[in-house]
Coordinates of C-alpha atoms (C1' of nucleotides) in Angstrom, one line a residue:
Chain A
M1 CA -34.3 -28.7 -0.7
A2 CA -38.2 -29.4 -0.7
E3 CA -38.5 -25.5 -1.0
P4 CA -36.3 -24.5 -4.6
T5 CA -37.3 -20.6 -5.2
L6 CA -38.4 -20.0 -1.8
T7 CA -36.6 -17.5 0.7
I8 CA -37.0 -17.5 3.9
S9 CA -37.5 -13.8 3.9
D10 CA -40.5 -14.8 1.4
R11 CA -42.1 -16.8 3.4
I12 CA -42.0 -14.6 6.7
Q13 CA -43.7 -11.7 3.9
Q14 CA -46.1 -14.5 2.9
E15 CA -47.4 -15.4 6.2
L16 CA -47.1 -11.7 7.8
D17 CA -51.3 -11.1 8.2
R18 CA -51.8 -14.2 10.0
L19 CA -48.6 -13.4 12.8
T20 CA -49.4 -12.2 16.3
R21 CA -48.7 -9.0 17.4
A22 CA -45.0 -10.4 19.5
E23 CA -44.4 -12.0 16.2
R24 CA -45.4 -9.7 13.7
Q25 CA -42.5 -7.6 15.7
L26 CA -40.1 -10.3 15.6
A27 CA -40.8 -11.1 12.0
H28 CA -40.0 -7.0 11.1
S29 CA -36.9 -7.4 13.6
I30 CA -35.6 -10.1 11.7
L31 CA -36.1 -8.3 8.1
E32 CA -35.1 -5.4 9.1
N33 CA -31.3 -6.7 8.7
Y34 CA -31.4 -9.8 7.1
P35 CA -30.2 -12.5 7.0
A36 CA -28.0 -11.2 9.6
S37 CA -29.5 -10.6 12.7
G38 CA -31.5 -14.5 12.3
L39 CA -28.1 -15.9 12.4
G40 CA -27.1 -14.9 16.2
P41 CA -28.4 -16.7 19.1
L42 CA -31.8 -16.9 19.9
T43 CA -31.5 -14.8 22.4
A44 CA -30.2 -11.9 21.2
L45 CA -32.9 -11.8 18.2
A46 CA -35.6 -12.1 20.9
E47 CA -34.3 -8.9 22.5
A48 CA -33.4 -7.3 19.8
A49 CA -37.2 -7.7 18.9
N50 CA -38.0 -7.1 22.3
V51 CA -39.9 -10.3 22.8
S52 CA -39.4 -13.1 24.9
T53 CA -37.1 -16.1 23.6
P54 CA -40.3 -18.2 23.6
T55 CA -42.1 -16.1 20.8
V56 CA -38.9 -16.9 18.5
A57 CA -38.9 -20.5 19.6
R58 CA -42.6 -21.0 18.3
M59 CA -42.5 -18.5 15.6
V60 CA -40.1 -20.3 13.5
Q61 CA -42.0 -23.7 14.2
K62 CA -44.5 -22.0 13.0
L63 CA -42.8 -21.3 9.9
G64 CA -42.1 -24.8 9.2
F65 CA -38.6 -25.6 11.0
K66 CA -37.9 -28.0 13.6
G67 CA -36.3 -25.7 15.2
Y68 CA -34.1 -23.4 15.8
P69 CA -30.7 -24.3 14.2
E70 CA -33.0 -25.7 11.4
F71 CA -34.1 -22.6 10.9
Q72 CA -30.4 -21.2 11.3
N73 CA -29.5 -23.9 8.7
E74 CA -31.5 -22.8 5.9
L75 CA -30.4 -19.1 6.5
R76 CA -26.9 -20.0 5.8
E77 CA -27.9 -22.7 2.6
E78 CA -29.1 -19.2 1.5
L79 CA -26.6 -17.1 1.9
K80 CA -24.3 -19.6 0.3
A81 CA -26.6 -19.8 -2.7
K82 CA -26.9 -15.9 -2.8
A83 CA -22.7 -15.8 -2.8
K84 CA -22.5 -17.9 -5.8
N85 CA -25.6 -17.0 -7.9
P86 CA -24.4 -13.5 -9.3
I87 CA -21.4 -15.8 -11.5
A88 CA -22.5 -18.7 -12.0
K89 CA -26.4 -17.9 -12.9
H90 CA -25.9 -20.4 -15.2
D91 CA -27.7 -23.4 -14.1
T92 CA -26.5 -25.1 -17.3
W93 CA -23.7 -23.9 -19.3
T94 CA -24.4 -26.0 -22.6
E95 CA -27.7 -26.1 -23.6
G96 CA -28.8 -29.8 -23.6
A97 CA -27.1 -31.0 -21.5
P98 CA -28.5 -32.1 -17.8
S99 CA -26.4 -30.2 -15.6
G100 CA -24.6 -33.2 -14.6
H101 CA -22.5 -33.5 -17.6
V102 CA -18.6 -33.0 -17.5
L103 CA -19.3 -29.9 -19.3
N104 CA -21.0 -27.8 -16.6
R105 CA -19.9 -29.4 -13.8
F106 CA -16.7 -28.6 -15.1
T107 CA -17.0 -25.6 -16.2
D108 CA -19.2 -24.8 -12.7
A109 CA -15.9 -25.4 -10.8
V110 CA -13.4 -23.4 -12.9
I111 CA -15.9 -20.6 -12.9
N112 CA -15.9 -20.7 -9.0
N113 CA -12.1 -21.4 -9.2
I114 CA -11.8 -17.8 -11.2
R115 CA -14.1 -16.2 -8.4
H116 CA -12.4 -17.7 -5.9
T117 CA -8.4 -17.0 -7.1
L118 CA -9.5 -13.2 -7.7
G119 CA -10.5 -12.6 -4.5
Q120 CA -7.4 -13.3 -2.9
I121 CA -5.6 -11.3 -5.1
E122 CA -4.3 -7.1 -4.2
P123 CA -3.9 -5.1 -7.1
E124 CA -1.1 -3.9 -5.6
T125 CA 0.3 -6.4 -5.6
F126 CA -0.5 -7.9 -8.9
D127 CA 0.7 -4.7 -10.4
R128 CA 3.8 -4.4 -8.9
A129 CA 4.7 -8.2 -10.1
C130 CA 4.0 -7.0 -14.1
A131 CA 6.3 -4.7 -13.3
L132 CA 9.1 -6.7 -12.3
I133 CA 8.1 -9.2 -15.1
A134 CA 7.7 -6.1 -18.0
D135 CA 11.4 -4.5 -16.4
T136 CA 13.7 -5.0 -19.2
A137 CA 16.1 -3.8 -16.8
H138 CA 16.6 -7.1 -15.4
P139 CA 16.6 -10.5 -17.2
L140 CA 13.6 -12.7 -16.5
Y141 CA 13.6 -16.4 -16.0
I142 CA 10.3 -18.5 -16.3
V143 CA 10.4 -21.8 -14.6
G144 CA 7.7 -24.8 -14.6
G145 CA 7.3 -28.3 -13.6
R146 CA 6.0 -31.6 -15.1
I147 CA 2.8 -30.5 -15.5
T148 CA 3.3 -26.7 -15.2
H149 CA 6.0 -26.3 -17.9
T150 CA 3.2 -25.9 -19.9
M151 CA 1.9 -22.7 -18.5
A152 CA 5.5 -21.4 -18.2
E153 CA 6.2 -21.6 -22.0
Y154 CA 2.6 -20.0 -22.7
L155 CA 3.9 -16.8 -20.8
F156 CA 7.5 -17.4 -22.0
L157 CA 6.1 -17.1 -25.4
H158 CA 4.1 -14.3 -25.3
A159 CA 6.9 -12.6 -22.4
Q160 CA 9.8 -13.5 -25.4
I161 CA 7.9 -11.1 -28.4
I162 CA 7.3 -8.1 -25.5
R163 CA 10.6 -8.0 -24.0
P164 CA 13.9 -9.1 -24.9
R165 CA 16.5 -11.4 -22.5
V166 CA 13.8 -13.7 -21.6
T167 CA 14.9 -17.7 -20.8
H168 CA 12.4 -20.8 -19.8
I169 CA 14.2 -23.1 -17.9
Q170 CA 12.2 -26.8 -17.5
S171 CA 13.5 -27.6 -13.6
T172 CA 12.6 -31.2 -14.7
S173 CA 15.4 -31.0 -18.1
N174 CA 18.8 -32.0 -16.1
A175 CA 20.1 -28.6 -17.6
W176 CA 18.6 -26.3 -15.2
P177 CA 21.7 -25.4 -12.8
H178 CA 24.1 -24.5 -16.2
Y179 CA 21.2 -21.5 -16.9
L180 CA 22.1 -20.2 -12.7
L181 CA 25.1 -19.4 -13.8
D182 CA 24.4 -16.2 -15.0
V183 CA 22.3 -15.0 -12.5
G184 CA 22.8 -12.2 -10.7
E185 CA 21.1 -9.7 -8.3
G186 CA 17.9 -8.2 -8.7
D187 CA 17.2 -11.4 -12.1
V188 CA 13.9 -11.8 -12.5
F189 CA 12.4 -15.4 -11.9
V190 CA 8.9 -16.5 -12.0
I191 CA 8.4 -20.2 -10.8
F192 CA 5.5 -22.1 -11.3
D193 CA 4.8 -24.9 -8.7
V194 CA 1.7 -26.8 -8.0
R195 CA 1.4 -29.9 -6.3
R196 CA 2.7 -32.3 -6.6
Y197 CA 5.8 -29.8 -5.7
E198 CA 9.1 -30.9 -7.0
N199 CA 12.6 -30.9 -5.5
N200 CA 14.0 -29.7 -8.5
T201 CA 12.0 -26.2 -8.2
L202 CA 12.5 -25.5 -5.1
K203 CA 15.8 -26.0 -5.6
L204 CA 16.2 -24.0 -8.2
A205 CA 14.3 -21.2 -6.3
E206 CA 16.4 -21.8 -3.6
M207 CA 19.8 -21.3 -5.7
A208 CA 18.0 -18.4 -7.2
H209 CA 17.2 -16.4 -4.2
A210 CA 20.8 -17.2 -2.8
R211 CA 21.8 -15.5 -5.9
G212 CA 19.6 -12.0 -5.3
A213 CA 17.0 -13.1 -7.5
K214 CA 13.6 -11.9 -7.1
I215 CA 11.2 -14.4 -7.1
I216 CA 7.0 -14.8 -8.3
L217 CA 5.6 -17.4 -7.7
F218 CA 2.3 -18.8 -9.4
T219 CA 0.9 -21.8 -7.1
D220 CA -2.0 -23.4 -5.6
Q221 CA -4.1 -22.3 -2.7
W222 CA -1.7 -24.8 -0.6
R223 CA 1.0 -23.0 -1.8
S224 CA 4.3 -25.0 -2.8
P225 CA 7.2 -24.4 -0.5
V226 CA 9.0 -22.1 -2.5
H227 CA 6.1 -19.5 -0.8
S228 CA 8.7 -18.3 1.4
L229 CA 11.2 -17.9 -0.7
A230 CA 9.2 -15.6 -3.2
D231 CA 8.8 -12.0 -3.0
I232 CA 5.1 -12.5 -4.7
C233 CA 2.7 -15.2 -4.5
F234 CA 0.0 -15.8 -6.4
S235 CA -2.2 -18.8 -5.8
S236 CA -5.1 -20.5 -7.5
R237 CA -7.9 -22.4 -6.6
I238 CA -7.5 -25.7 -8.8
V239 CA -9.7 -28.0 -8.0
A240 CA -11.9 -29.5 -10.2
P241 CA -14.3 -33.0 -10.5
S242 CA -11.7 -34.9 -11.8
A243 CA -8.9 -36.6 -11.1
W244 CA -6.7 -34.0 -11.8
D245 CA -6.4 -30.7 -11.3
S246 CA -7.3 -27.4 -13.0
A247 CA -4.8 -25.1 -14.4
A248 CA -7.7 -22.5 -16.3
A249 CA -7.5 -19.6 -13.3
T250 CA -3.7 -19.7 -13.1
L251 CA -3.7 -19.7 -17.4
L252 CA -6.0 -16.6 -16.2
L253 CA -3.7 -14.6 -14.3
V254 CA -0.8 -15.5 -17.1
E255 CA -2.8 -14.0 -19.9
S256 CA -4.0 -10.8 -17.2
V257 CA -0.2 -11.0 -16.9
I258 CA 1.0 -10.9 -20.8
S259 CA -1.7 -7.9 -21.1
S260 CA -0.3 -5.7 -18.7
M261 CA 3.2 -6.6 -19.4
Q262 CA 1.8 -5.3 -22.9
D263 CA 0.4 -2.5 -22.4
I264 CA 3.7 -1.1 -20.1
N265 CA 5.9 -1.8 -22.8
W266 CA 3.8 -0.8 -25.8
A267 CA 6.3 1.0 -27.2
D268 CA 9.2 -1.7 -27.7
T269 CA 6.0 -4.3 -28.0
K270 CA 5.1 -3.1 -31.1
D271 CA 8.5 -2.6 -33.0
R272 CA 9.2 -6.3 -31.7
A273 CA 6.0 -7.6 -32.3
E274 CA 6.4 -5.8 -36.4
R275 CA 9.6 -7.3 -36.8
L276 CA 8.1 -10.7 -35.5
E277 CA 5.9 -10.3 -38.5
E278 CA 8.4 -9.9 -40.4
M279 CA 10.1 -13.2 -40.0
F280 CA 7.3 -15.2 -39.7
D281 CA 6.2 -13.5 -43.3
Q282 CA 9.6 -14.7 -44.7
T283 CA 9.6 -18.5 -43.1
R284 CA 6.1 -19.0 -44.8
L285 CA 5.1 -20.3 -41.6
F286 CA 2.2 -19.1 -41.5
R287 CA -0.7 -18.5 -43.9
K288 CA -1.9 -15.4 -45.1
F289 CA -4.7 -14.1 -42.9
T290 CA -8.4 -14.4 -44.8
Chain B
M1 CA -15.1 -2.0 16.1
A2 CA -11.7 -0.6 16.5
E3 CA -10.9 -1.7 12.6
P4 CA -13.0 -0.2 9.9
T5 CA -12.2 -1.4 6.4
L6 CA -10.9 -4.5 7.5
T7 CA -13.1 -7.4 6.9
I8 CA -12.2 -10.6 8.9
S9 CA -11.5 -12.4 5.3
D10 CA -8.6 -10.1 4.8
R11 CA -7.0 -10.5 8.2
I12 CA -7.1 -14.1 7.7
Q13 CA -5.6 -13.6 4.1
Q14 CA -3.0 -11.6 6.0
E15 CA -2.4 -14.4 8.3
L16 CA -2.3 -16.4 6.0
D17 CA 1.9 -16.6 6.3
R18 CA 1.8 -16.9 9.9
L19 CA -0.7 -20.3 10.5
T20 CA 0.4 -23.6 10.6
R21 CA -1.0 -26.7 8.5
A22 CA -4.5 -27.5 9.8
E23 CA -5.0 -23.6 10.7
R24 CA -4.2 -23.2 7.0
Q25 CA -6.6 -25.6 6.2
L26 CA -9.5 -24.0 7.8
A27 CA -8.5 -20.7 6.9
H28 CA -9.2 -22.3 3.1
S29 CA -12.5 -23.3 4.8
I30 CA -13.8 -20.2 6.3
L31 CA -13.1 -18.7 3.0
E32 CA -14.3 -21.6 0.8
N33 CA -18.3 -19.9 1.3
Y34 CA -17.6 -16.3 3.0
P35 CA -19.4 -15.7 5.0
A36 CA -21.8 -18.4 6.0
S37 CA -19.5 -21.5 6.7
G38 CA -18.5 -19.3 9.7
L39 CA -22.0 -18.4 11.0
G40 CA -22.2 -22.0 11.6
P41 CA -21.9 -23.9 14.9
L42 CA -18.0 -24.2 15.7
T43 CA -18.0 -27.8 15.1
A44 CA -19.7 -27.6 12.1
L45 CA -16.9 -25.8 10.9
A46 CA -14.5 -28.0 12.3
E47 CA -15.9 -31.1 10.5
A48 CA -15.9 -29.2 7.6
A49 CA -12.5 -28.3 7.6
N50 CA -11.2 -31.9 8.6
V51 CA -9.3 -30.1 11.7
S52 CA -10.3 -30.7 15.5
T53 CA -12.3 -28.1 17.1
P54 CA -10.2 -26.8 20.0
T55 CA -7.8 -25.3 16.4
V56 CA -10.8 -23.6 15.6
A57 CA -10.8 -21.9 18.7
R58 CA -7.0 -20.9 19.0
M59 CA -7.3 -20.1 16.0
V60 CA -9.8 -17.4 16.3
Q61 CA -8.1 -16.2 19.1
K62 CA -5.1 -15.8 17.1
L63 CA -6.7 -13.9 15.2
G64 CA -7.5 -11.7 18.1
F65 CA -10.8 -12.2 19.4
K66 CA -11.6 -13.1 22.7
G67 CA -13.7 -16.7 21.8
Y68 CA -15.8 -18.6 18.6
P69 CA -19.0 -16.2 20.1
E70 CA -17.2 -12.9 19.3
F71 CA -15.5 -14.0 16.0
Q72 CA -18.7 -14.8 14.9
N73 CA -20.3 -11.6 15.9
E74 CA -18.0 -9.7 13.6
L75 CA -19.2 -11.7 10.9
R76 CA -22.9 -10.8 11.0
E77 CA -21.5 -6.8 11.4
E78 CA -19.7 -7.5 8.4
L79 CA -22.8 -8.4 6.6
K80 CA -25.3 -6.5 8.3
A81 CA -23.0 -3.7 7.0
K82 CA -23.0 -4.9 3.4
A83 CA -26.0 -5.4 3.5
K84 CA -26.6 -2.0 4.0
N85 CA -24.7 -1.4 1.3
P86 CA -26.9 -0.6 -1.7
I87 CA -23.6 -0.6 -3.9
A88 CA -23.2 -4.4 -4.9
K89 CA -19.2 -3.9 -4.8
H90 CA -19.1 -7.5 -6.7
D91 CA -19.4 -6.6 -10.1
T92 CA -16.5 -7.0 -9.7
W93 CA -13.2 -9.5 -9.3
T94 CA -11.4 -8.6 -7.5
E95 CA -12.2 -6.6 -4.4
G96 CA -10.2 -2.9 -4.1
A97 CA -9.7 -3.2 -7.9
P98 CA -11.1 -0.4 -10.4
S99 CA -13.8 -2.4 -12.4
G100 CA -11.5 -1.2 -15.0
H101 CA -8.0 -2.3 -14.0
V102 CA -6.9 -5.5 -16.1
L103 CA -8.1 -8.2 -13.5
N104 CA -11.5 -7.5 -13.9
R105 CA -11.3 -6.7 -18.2
F106 CA -9.7 -9.8 -18.9
T107 CA -11.6 -11.6 -15.8
D108 CA -15.1 -10.5 -17.8
A109 CA -14.0 -11.3 -20.9
V110 CA -12.8 -14.9 -20.4
I111 CA -15.9 -15.8 -18.7
N112 CA -17.7 -14.5 -21.3
N113 CA -15.6 -16.7 -24.0
I114 CA -16.4 -19.8 -21.5
R115 CA -20.3 -18.5 -21.5
H116 CA -20.1 -18.3 -25.8
T117 CA -17.9 -21.7 -26.5
L118 CA -20.2 -23.8 -24.1
G119 CA -23.0 -22.4 -25.7
Q120 CA -22.3 -23.9 -28.8
I121 CA -21.2 -27.1 -27.9
E122 CA -23.9 -30.4 -28.9
P123 CA -23.5 -32.6 -25.7
E124 CA -23.7 -35.5 -27.8
T125 CA -20.5 -34.5 -29.8
F126 CA -18.4 -33.7 -27.0
D127 CA -19.4 -37.5 -25.9
R128 CA -18.6 -38.5 -29.0
A129 CA -15.2 -36.2 -29.1
C130 CA -14.2 -38.1 -25.6
A131 CA -15.1 -42.2 -26.7
L132 CA -13.2 -41.4 -29.5
I133 CA -10.0 -40.0 -28.0
A134 CA -10.2 -42.6 -25.0
D135 CA -10.5 -45.7 -27.2
T136 CA -7.2 -47.2 -26.9
A137 CA -7.6 -49.3 -29.7
H138 CA -6.3 -46.8 -31.8
P139 CA -3.5 -44.6 -31.5
L140 CA -3.7 -41.2 -30.4
Y141 CA -1.3 -38.2 -31.5
I142 CA -2.0 -34.5 -30.6
V143 CA -0.6 -32.0 -32.9
G144 CA 0.1 -28.2 -31.8
G145 CA 1.7 -25.5 -33.5
R146 CA 3.7 -22.6 -31.9
I147 CA 1.6 -21.3 -29.5
T148 CA -1.3 -24.0 -29.0
H149 CA 1.6 -26.6 -28.4
T150 CA 1.0 -26.3 -24.8
M151 CA -2.4 -26.9 -24.7
A152 CA -1.6 -30.4 -27.0
E153 CA 1.0 -30.7 -24.4
Y154 CA -1.0 -30.0 -21.6
L155 CA -3.9 -33.0 -23.1
F156 CA -0.8 -35.0 -23.9
L157 CA 1.2 -34.9 -20.4
H158 CA -2.6 -36.2 -18.8
A159 CA -3.4 -38.5 -21.7
Q160 CA 0.1 -40.1 -21.4
I161 CA -1.0 -41.7 -18.1
I162 CA -4.7 -42.3 -18.8
R163 CA -4.3 -44.6 -21.9
P164 CA -1.4 -46.4 -23.6
R165 CA 0.0 -44.8 -27.3
V166 CA 0.2 -41.5 -26.9
T167 CA 1.9 -39.4 -29.1
H168 CA 3.0 -35.5 -29.0
I169 CA 3.9 -33.5 -31.8
Q170 CA 4.9 -30.3 -32.4
S171 CA 4.2 -29.3 -36.2
T172 CA 6.5 -26.2 -36.3
S173 CA 9.2 -28.7 -35.3
N174 CA 10.7 -30.2 -38.7
A175 CA 10.2 -33.9 -37.2
W176 CA 6.8 -34.3 -37.8
P177 CA 6.6 -36.2 -41.2
H178 CA 8.3 -38.8 -39.5
Y179 CA 5.5 -39.4 -37.0
L180 CA 3.0 -39.9 -40.0
L181 CA 5.2 -43.1 -41.1
D182 CA 3.6 -45.5 -39.4
V183 CA -0.4 -43.6 -39.6
G184 CA -2.8 -45.8 -40.7
E185 CA -7.1 -46.1 -40.8
G186 CA -8.3 -45.4 -37.6
D187 CA -5.9 -43.4 -35.8
V188 CA -7.5 -40.6 -33.8
F189 CA -5.8 -36.7 -34.5
V190 CA -6.4 -34.2 -32.0
I191 CA -5.1 -31.2 -33.2
F192 CA -4.7 -27.2 -32.3
D193 CA -5.1 -24.7 -34.6
V194 CA -6.1 -21.4 -33.8
R195 CA -4.8 -18.3 -36.0
R196 CA -2.6 -17.6 -36.9
Y197 CA -3.4 -20.6 -39.0
E198 CA -0.1 -22.1 -39.7
N199 CA 1.3 -24.5 -43.0
N200 CA 2.5 -26.7 -41.6
T201 CA -0.6 -28.0 -39.6
L202 CA -2.7 -28.4 -42.6
K203 CA -0.5 -30.3 -44.6
L204 CA -0.3 -32.6 -41.4
A205 CA -3.8 -32.6 -41.4
E206 CA -4.2 -33.6 -45.0
M207 CA -1.7 -36.0 -44.8
A208 CA -3.7 -37.4 -41.9
H209 CA -6.7 -37.2 -43.3
A210 CA -5.8 -39.1 -46.6
R211 CA -4.4 -42.1 -44.4
G212 CA -7.5 -42.4 -43.0
A213 CA -7.1 -40.6 -39.5
K214 CA -9.9 -39.0 -37.6
I215 CA -9.3 -36.1 -36.9
I216 CA -10.7 -33.5 -33.4
L217 CA -9.9 -29.8 -34.3
F218 CA -9.9 -27.4 -31.5
T219 CA -9.8 -24.0 -33.2
D220 CA -11.2 -20.3 -32.7
Q221 CA -14.4 -19.0 -33.4
W222 CA -13.5 -18.4 -37.1
R223 CA -12.7 -22.0 -37.4
S224 CA -9.2 -23.2 -39.4
P225 CA -9.1 -24.0 -42.6
V226 CA -8.3 -27.7 -40.9
H227 CA -12.1 -28.0 -40.1
S228 CA -13.0 -29.1 -43.7
L229 CA -10.9 -32.5 -42.9
A230 CA -12.1 -32.8 -39.0
D231 CA -14.4 -35.7 -38.1
I232 CA -15.5 -33.0 -35.4
C233 CA -14.5 -29.4 -34.4
F234 CA -14.6 -26.9 -31.0
S235 CA -14.5 -23.6 -32.2
S236 CA -13.5 -21.6 -28.6
R237 CA -14.0 -17.9 -28.5
I238 CA -10.8 -16.6 -28.1
V239 CA -11.3 -12.7 -27.6
A240 CA -9.8 -10.2 -25.2
P241 CA -8.5 -7.1 -24.0
S242 CA -5.4 -7.6 -25.5
A243 CA -3.2 -7.7 -27.8
W244 CA -3.2 -11.3 -27.7
D245 CA -6.1 -13.8 -27.6
S246 CA -6.8 -15.9 -24.1
A247 CA -6.7 -19.4 -24.2
A248 CA -8.9 -19.6 -21.5
A249 CA -11.8 -21.7 -23.2
T250 CA -9.8 -23.9 -24.6
L251 CA -7.9 -25.0 -22.1
L252 CA -11.0 -26.0 -19.7
L253 CA -12.5 -27.6 -22.8
V254 CA -9.0 -30.0 -23.1
E255 CA -9.6 -30.2 -19.1
S256 CA -13.1 -31.5 -19.6
V257 CA -11.7 -33.6 -22.1
I258 CA -9.1 -35.0 -19.6
S259 CA -12.0 -35.4 -17.0
S260 CA -14.4 -37.4 -19.2
M261 CA -11.7 -39.7 -20.3
Q262 CA -10.6 -40.5 -16.6
D263 CA -13.8 -41.7 -16.3
I264 CA -14.3 -43.9 -19.5
N265 CA -10.8 -45.3 -19.1
W266 CA -11.1 -45.3 -15.4
A267 CA -10.1 -48.9 -14.8
D268 CA -6.7 -48.8 -16.6
T269 CA -6.3 -45.0 -15.6
K270 CA -6.2 -46.4 -12.2
D271 CA -4.1 -48.8 -12.6
R272 CA -1.4 -46.8 -14.6
A273 CA -1.5 -43.7 -11.9
E274 CA -0.2 -45.7 -9.4
R275 CA 2.2 -47.3 -11.7
L276 CA 3.0 -44.2 -12.2
E277 CA 3.5 -42.8 -8.9
E278 CA 5.4 -45.4 -7.9
M279 CA 8.0 -45.1 -10.0
F280 CA 8.1 -41.3 -9.0
D281 CA 8.9 -42.1 -5.6
Q282 CA 11.5 -43.9 -7.1
T283 CA 12.6 -41.1 -8.9
R284 CA 12.2 -39.0 -5.9
L285 CA 11.4 -36.4 -8.3
F286 CA 8.4 -34.4 -6.2
R287 CA 9.0 -34.0 -2.0
K288 CA 6.6 -36.1 0.1
F289 CA 3.5 -33.9 0.7
T290 CA 3.7 -32.3 3.9
Chain C
dA1 C1' -68.0 -7.5 34.4
dC2 C1' -67.0 -12.2 33.6
dG3 C1' -65.1 -16.6 32.2
dG4 C1' -62.8 -19.0 28.6
dC5 C1' -59.5 -18.6 25.3
dG6 C1' -55.8 -17.0 22.8
dT7 C1' -51.0 -14.6 23.2
dT8 C1' -46.8 -14.0 26.0
dG9 C1' -43.3 -13.7 29.2
dT10 C1' -41.1 -16.6 33.6
dA11 C1' -38.4 -20.2 35.1
dA12 C1' -36.5 -24.4 34.8
dT13 C1' -34.7 -28.3 32.5
dA14 C1' -32.5 -30.3 29.0
dA15 C1' -29.7 -29.9 24.8
dA16 C1' -26.0 -28.2 22.4
dT17 C1' -22.0 -25.5 21.8
dT18 C1' -17.8 -23.8 23.7
dT19 C1' -13.5 -24.1 26.3
dG20 C1' -9.5 -25.7 28.9
dA21 C1' -6.3 -29.3 30.1
dC22 C1' -3.7 -33.4 28.7
dA23 C1' -1.7 -36.7 26.0
dT24 C1' -0.4 -38.1 21.5
dT25 C1' 1.9 -36.6 17.2
dA26 C1' 5.0 -33.5 14.0
dT27 C1' 8.8 -31.0 13.2
dT28 C1' 13.1 -28.4 13.8
dC29 C1' 17.7 -28.0 15.7
dT30 C1' 21.6 -29.7 17.1
Chain D
dA1 C1' 19.6 -40.0 14.9
dG2 C1' 18.0 -37.5 18.9
dA3 C1' 16.1 -34.6 22.0
dA4 C1' 13.4 -30.7 22.5
dT5 C1' 9.4 -28.2 21.0
dA6 C1' 5.7 -26.6 18.9
dA7 C1' 1.1 -28.2 16.8
dT8 C1' -2.7 -31.4 17.0
dG9 C1' -6.7 -34.4 19.0
dT10 C1' -8.9 -36.3 21.8
dC11 C1' -11.8 -36.3 25.8
dA12 C1' -14.0 -33.8 29.8
dA13 C1' -15.5 -29.5 32.3
dA14 C1' -18.2 -26.0 31.8
dT15 C1' -21.0 -22.3 29.4
dT16 C1' -24.3 -20.8 26.8
dT17 C1' -28.2 -21.3 24.0
dA18 C1' -32.4 -23.5 22.5
dT19 C1' -36.4 -26.0 24.5
dT20 C1' -40.4 -27.4 27.4
dA21 C1' -43.5 -26.2 31.8
dC22 C1' -46.7 -23.6 33.2
dA23 C1' -48.3 -18.9 35.1
dA24 C1' -50.0 -14.1 33.6
dC25 C1' -51.6 -11.0 31.0
dG26 C1' -55.0 -9.0 27.7
dC27 C1' -58.2 -9.7 24.8
dC28 C1' -63.4 -9.8 23.1
dG29 C1' -67.7 -12.1 23.6
dT30 C1' -71.9 -12.4 26.3

DNA sequence: ACGGCGTTGTAATAAATTTGACATTATTCT
DNA sequence: AGAATAATGTCAAATTTATTACAACGCCGT
C-alpha cells in the first residue's frame, strides 16, 4: 500500500495524454464501467475495447503493475475500501487516540458488525417478529443464556412496560422447566443463543416448539442449533478485536424491536407507562428529574 | 439474465439454510466484503474462507451457475448495474426498507450516539480507567440500577473471568448495604447510572466515596449526580427515536473496557479462562462446537 | 518514396486457475 | 454402537488465462 489516496481510475486519467491510440481506446473502455470491466479476464477486456491482449498487458505494466493479476488485485482492494468507506468514514473515532487504540479498533469492528447485521435483515421479517412480540393475545417468554441473559433481561425490562404477560426465563437457572408447564399453542418465545451455544437453551426451545410455541431467535452469524426450530431468526455479527464477542449489534436489534413494539401498542403503553411512573413516585426509587 | 432483481448476495442468504457447514463458512466469507472477494481467483476465496477449492466450485454450482467464471461474470454484471444506478441506495442500512423504517432510523441514531460519545472521550482517561478496573490489588465492585444493571452484569460476567475479587451489586436490591461493610480505601467501584437517576445508587456512591473508594461512573450526556463523587466519568449519548433510550453506546464502552482489561491482565486471564473452560466441560453446560 | 521507429496484432509458450476423481473424515440413522 | 451416507479435502488433469517473442503495419522525416 504505497499509494494511499490515488485510485487506478485517477492514475489512468492522469496518464491519458501519454498513452497511444490503442491504449487510449482501452483506457476509455476501462473507465466506461469502472471497475467492473477491469475485474474480468484480460481477454474479455481486450475484446470489449477492440484491442489485442498484449496491448492490455503492456498498458497495465505502463501503469506500474507487475502484471494483470496485480492490477486486478488493486482494483479489488479499492472496491473493498469503497464498500467500507461510506459508513466508517472516520479513520479515528476518538480524537487524539492513535488509530490502533482499543477504542478505535473496537468501534470500527462494532460499526462493521452493525452494517453486516442490518444488511442481512429483511424488513418484512423484522416487522413480522415485532408484531408477534407485541401481540398481547399470547403470553411472551424471553429466554437468555449465561451471557445473553443480559440482553434478554434488557428486552424483558422494556417489554414488561409495554405489554402484560411477559416472563423472563434464564436457561441456566434450574427453574426453567417449571415455566414451561403453562406454555400452549401460539405462545411466543424470544430466545437468545450465541456461541457457545447452550444445551439448556436448546432443550428449552425443543420443549417450547413441541408445545406449539412460536420461536424468535437472536443468535450470531454461525447460528445456534435452535435456528431449525425457530420461526424467525436474526443473526448478528459478533466479531471483535478481543478474546470475547461483541453484543452491540444484538443490542441494536433488541432496541429496535422495543421501539417498534412500542409503536404497535402505543395506546396501551402510554397508559401502562403512566401507571408505572406513579408507582415509582410512590416508592421514591428515583429522584425527581432536574 | 433471467433473474432481474435478485442479487447473488440475496440468493446466498436465501440458500443459507440449505448449505452445509463448510459452505456456510464460505458464504459468510463471500458476504464479508461483497462483492470484492468473489471477484478474485477461486483459490484465494477458498483460502480466505478456510475451505478447499472444490468446496467453492461445488457451491457456485449449487447456486445455479455452470462454473466459477460464470459466477464471477454475474457478480460483475451486478457491479455494473449498481454503478450505473445513480441513486446510491446505500443511504439506508437495511436494503429494501424505506429510509423511514424503524431499523434505519434507529441505526442512524445509534451510530450518531457512538460518534458523539467517542468524540468526548480522552484516550488517556479511558486508559486510566481500564488500569484501575484491571488492577487486581484492589477489589472491584460493579453497580447498576433498574435498567443499567444489565450493562453492569455484562461487565461483571466478563470481569469475573479476567480477574478475581469482582462483585456485582444491584442498587435496587435491598442487600446492597451489606456489601459496603467490607469496602476500604482504594477499592474500585464501577457505577452505572443513567436517567432516571436512582436514589439508591447515589446513596451507595456516597458511602463508597466516604470509605475512600475510587469511583468510575458510566452515565448519560446529562450526567448523574454521582459524577461529583466520581474519579472518572464517561457520558454516553443515549437519545433514540423511541420513548426509551439506547444503551448501545454505553455497551460499546463497556466492551472496549473489557477488551482493554483483558490485554492488561493477559497472563492471568488466559489461565483463568482455561480453568473456566474445563469446568464448563465438566458441567456439560455447553454443547461441543459443531 | 523509402528507411527507420514506434505501435499493434498473431501465435506460441508458460503460468495460473478451475474442475473432476477419489480417499478420508464426519454425521446420521438404525 | 456400528453401518450407511453425506460432506469435505487432497491431488492430478484439463482448461483457461496471461505473457512473451516476433512479425506486420502505419507513421513520420528526409
